PDB file of C-alpha atoms in Angstrom:
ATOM      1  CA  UNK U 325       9.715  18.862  -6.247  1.00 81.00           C
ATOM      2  CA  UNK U 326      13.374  19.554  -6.978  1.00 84.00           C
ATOM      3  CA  UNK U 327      13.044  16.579  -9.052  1.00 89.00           C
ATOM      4  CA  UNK U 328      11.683  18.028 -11.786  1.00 92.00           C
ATOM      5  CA  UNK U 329      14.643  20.522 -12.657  1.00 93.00           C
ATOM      6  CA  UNK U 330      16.960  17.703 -13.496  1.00 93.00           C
ATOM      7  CA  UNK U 331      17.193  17.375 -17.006  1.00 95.00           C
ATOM      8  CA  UNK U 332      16.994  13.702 -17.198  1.00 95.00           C
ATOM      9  CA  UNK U 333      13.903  13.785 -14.964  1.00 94.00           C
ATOM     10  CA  UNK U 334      12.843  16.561 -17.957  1.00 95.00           C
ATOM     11  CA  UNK U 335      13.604  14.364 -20.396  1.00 97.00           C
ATOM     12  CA  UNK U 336      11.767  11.248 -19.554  1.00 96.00           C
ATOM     13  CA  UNK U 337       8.535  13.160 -18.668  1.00 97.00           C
ATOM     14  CA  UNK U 338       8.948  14.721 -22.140  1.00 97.00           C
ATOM     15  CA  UNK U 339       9.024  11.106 -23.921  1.00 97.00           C
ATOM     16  CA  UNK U 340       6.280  10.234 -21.967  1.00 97.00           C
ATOM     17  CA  UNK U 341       4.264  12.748 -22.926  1.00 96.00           C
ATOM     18  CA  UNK U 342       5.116  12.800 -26.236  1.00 97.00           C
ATOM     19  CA  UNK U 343       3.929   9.114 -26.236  1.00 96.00           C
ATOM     20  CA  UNK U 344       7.738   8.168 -27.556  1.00 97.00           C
ATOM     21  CA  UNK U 345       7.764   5.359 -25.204  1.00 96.00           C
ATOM     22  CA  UNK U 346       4.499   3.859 -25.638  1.00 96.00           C
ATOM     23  CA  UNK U 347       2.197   3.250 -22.809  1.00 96.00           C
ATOM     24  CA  UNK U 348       3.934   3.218 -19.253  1.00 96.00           C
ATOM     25  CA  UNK U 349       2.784   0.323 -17.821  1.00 97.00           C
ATOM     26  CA  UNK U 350       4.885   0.251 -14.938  1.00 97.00           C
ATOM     27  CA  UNK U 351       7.417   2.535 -12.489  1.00 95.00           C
ATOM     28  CA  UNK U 352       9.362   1.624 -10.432  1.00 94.00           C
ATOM     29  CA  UNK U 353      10.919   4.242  -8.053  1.00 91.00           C
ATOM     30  CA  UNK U 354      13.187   3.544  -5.208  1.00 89.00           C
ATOM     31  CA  UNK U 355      14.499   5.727  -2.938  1.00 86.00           C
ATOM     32  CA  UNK U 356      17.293   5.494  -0.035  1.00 82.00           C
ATOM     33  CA  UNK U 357      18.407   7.809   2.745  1.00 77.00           C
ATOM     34  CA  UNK U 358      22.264   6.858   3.497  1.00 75.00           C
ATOM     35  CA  UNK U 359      23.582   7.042   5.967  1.00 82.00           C
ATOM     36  CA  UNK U 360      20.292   6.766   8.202  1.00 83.00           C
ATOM     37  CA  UNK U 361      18.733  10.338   8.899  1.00 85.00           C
ATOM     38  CA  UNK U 362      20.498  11.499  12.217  1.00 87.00           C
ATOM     39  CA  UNK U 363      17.755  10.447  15.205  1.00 86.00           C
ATOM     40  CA  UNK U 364      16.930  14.126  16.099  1.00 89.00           C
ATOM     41  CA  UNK U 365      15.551  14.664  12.873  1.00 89.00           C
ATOM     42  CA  UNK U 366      13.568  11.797  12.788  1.00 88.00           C
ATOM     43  CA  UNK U 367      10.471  13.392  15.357  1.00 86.00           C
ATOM     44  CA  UNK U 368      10.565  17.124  13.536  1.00 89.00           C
ATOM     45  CA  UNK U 369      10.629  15.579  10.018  1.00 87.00           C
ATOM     46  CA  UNK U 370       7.065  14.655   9.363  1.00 85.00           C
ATOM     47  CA  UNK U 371       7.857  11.623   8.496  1.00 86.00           C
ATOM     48  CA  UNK U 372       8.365   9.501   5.863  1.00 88.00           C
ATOM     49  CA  UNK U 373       5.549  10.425   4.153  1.00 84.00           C
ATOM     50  CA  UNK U 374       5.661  14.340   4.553  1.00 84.00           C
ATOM     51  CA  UNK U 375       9.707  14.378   4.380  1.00 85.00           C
ATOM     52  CA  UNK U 376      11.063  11.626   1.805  1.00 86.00           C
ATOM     53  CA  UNK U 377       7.749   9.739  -0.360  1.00 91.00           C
ATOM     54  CA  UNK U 378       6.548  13.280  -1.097  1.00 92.00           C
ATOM     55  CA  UNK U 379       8.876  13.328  -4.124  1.00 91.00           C
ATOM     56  CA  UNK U 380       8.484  10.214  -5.260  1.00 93.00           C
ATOM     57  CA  UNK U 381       4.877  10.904  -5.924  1.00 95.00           C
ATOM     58  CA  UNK U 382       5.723  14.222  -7.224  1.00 95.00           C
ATOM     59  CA  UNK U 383       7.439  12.494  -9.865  1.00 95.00           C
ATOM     60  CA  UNK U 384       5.465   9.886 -10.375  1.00 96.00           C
ATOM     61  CA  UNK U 385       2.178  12.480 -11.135  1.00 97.00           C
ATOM     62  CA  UNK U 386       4.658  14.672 -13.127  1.00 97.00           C
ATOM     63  CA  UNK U 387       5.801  12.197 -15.796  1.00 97.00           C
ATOM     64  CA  UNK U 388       2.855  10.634 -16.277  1.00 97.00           C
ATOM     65  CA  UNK U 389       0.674  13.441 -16.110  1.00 97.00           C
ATOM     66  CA  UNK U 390      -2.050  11.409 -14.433  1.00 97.00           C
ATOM     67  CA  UNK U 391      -3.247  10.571 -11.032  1.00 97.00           C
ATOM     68  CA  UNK U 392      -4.268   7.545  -8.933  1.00 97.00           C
ATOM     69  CA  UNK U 393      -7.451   5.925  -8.358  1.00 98.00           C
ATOM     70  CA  UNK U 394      -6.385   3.708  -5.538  1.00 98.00           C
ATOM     71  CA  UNK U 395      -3.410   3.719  -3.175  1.00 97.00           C
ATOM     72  CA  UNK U 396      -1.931   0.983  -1.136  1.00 97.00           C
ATOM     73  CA  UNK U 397       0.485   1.887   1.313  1.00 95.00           C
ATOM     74  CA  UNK U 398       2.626  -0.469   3.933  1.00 95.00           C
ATOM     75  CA  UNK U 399       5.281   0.398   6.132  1.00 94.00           C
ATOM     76  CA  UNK U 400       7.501  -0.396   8.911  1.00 95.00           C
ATOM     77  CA  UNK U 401      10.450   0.341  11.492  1.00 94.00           C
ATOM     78  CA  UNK U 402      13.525  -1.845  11.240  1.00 92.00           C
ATOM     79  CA  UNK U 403      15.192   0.946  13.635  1.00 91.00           C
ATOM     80  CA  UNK U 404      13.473   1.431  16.994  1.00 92.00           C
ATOM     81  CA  UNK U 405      14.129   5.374  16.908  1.00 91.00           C
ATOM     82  CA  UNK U 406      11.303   5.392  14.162  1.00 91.00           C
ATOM     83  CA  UNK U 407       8.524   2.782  16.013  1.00 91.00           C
ATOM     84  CA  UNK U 408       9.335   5.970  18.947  1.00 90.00           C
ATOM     85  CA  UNK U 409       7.932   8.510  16.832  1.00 90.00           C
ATOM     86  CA  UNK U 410       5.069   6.577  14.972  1.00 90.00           C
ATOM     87  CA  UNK U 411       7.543   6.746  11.755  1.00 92.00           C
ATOM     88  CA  UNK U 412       8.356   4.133   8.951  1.00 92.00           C
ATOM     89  CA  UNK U 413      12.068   3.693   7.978  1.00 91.00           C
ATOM     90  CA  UNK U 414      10.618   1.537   5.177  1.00 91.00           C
ATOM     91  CA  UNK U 415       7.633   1.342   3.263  1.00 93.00           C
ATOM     92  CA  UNK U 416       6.020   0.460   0.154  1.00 95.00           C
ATOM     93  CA  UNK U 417       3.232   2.419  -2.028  1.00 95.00           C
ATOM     94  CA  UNK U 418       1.600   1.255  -5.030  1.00 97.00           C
ATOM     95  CA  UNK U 419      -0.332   3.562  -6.862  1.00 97.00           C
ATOM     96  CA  UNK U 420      -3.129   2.423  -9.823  1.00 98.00           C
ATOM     97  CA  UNK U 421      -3.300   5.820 -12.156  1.00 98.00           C
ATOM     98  CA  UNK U 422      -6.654   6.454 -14.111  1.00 97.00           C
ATOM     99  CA  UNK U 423      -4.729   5.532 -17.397  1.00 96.00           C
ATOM    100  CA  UNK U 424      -3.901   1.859 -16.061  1.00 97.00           C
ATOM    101  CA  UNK U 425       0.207   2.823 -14.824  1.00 97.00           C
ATOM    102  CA  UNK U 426       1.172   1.174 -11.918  1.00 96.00           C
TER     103      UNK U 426
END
């Protein structure tokens, strides 16, 4: 949510609103955790949904101002410390918005 007090977060969410860029059609947002999260964090986190993707789809609803209609989500655990606590250390999520943004 802290994403949305950096003014080039600001500023792009105010071009898209404004229509300045046309129609979004697509976003793509990646995100990384480097180095890895240390391993005691990993069960009191949430998880990668609660602790990390949270922000991403903050975002994502911010700028656009719009919400999804269907959500696909995949995941897995590349590190075993993550498969331990039913976590993801990657994932993907594609959201269709009501306006036609993926």
């Amino acid at each position: 949510f802290n994403r949305r007090f950096d003014p080039s977060y600001s500023t792009i969410q105010t071009q898209v609103r404004a229509g300045a860029v046309g129609h979004v059609q697509t976003i793509k947002s990646v995100s990384r955790d480097s180095p890895i999260i240390p391993l005691s964090y990993i069960g009191p986190s949430g998880g990668i949904f609660d602790d990390f993707s949270v922000h991403d789809i903050d975002l994502l609803l911010w700028v656009t101002g719009d919400v999804p209609v269907q959500v696909f989500v995949s995941g897995n655990a590349q590190v075993p410390e993550f498969s331990k606590h039913n976590d993801y250390d990657n994932m993907i999520i594609l959201l269709n918005f009501k306006q036609g943004t993926l």
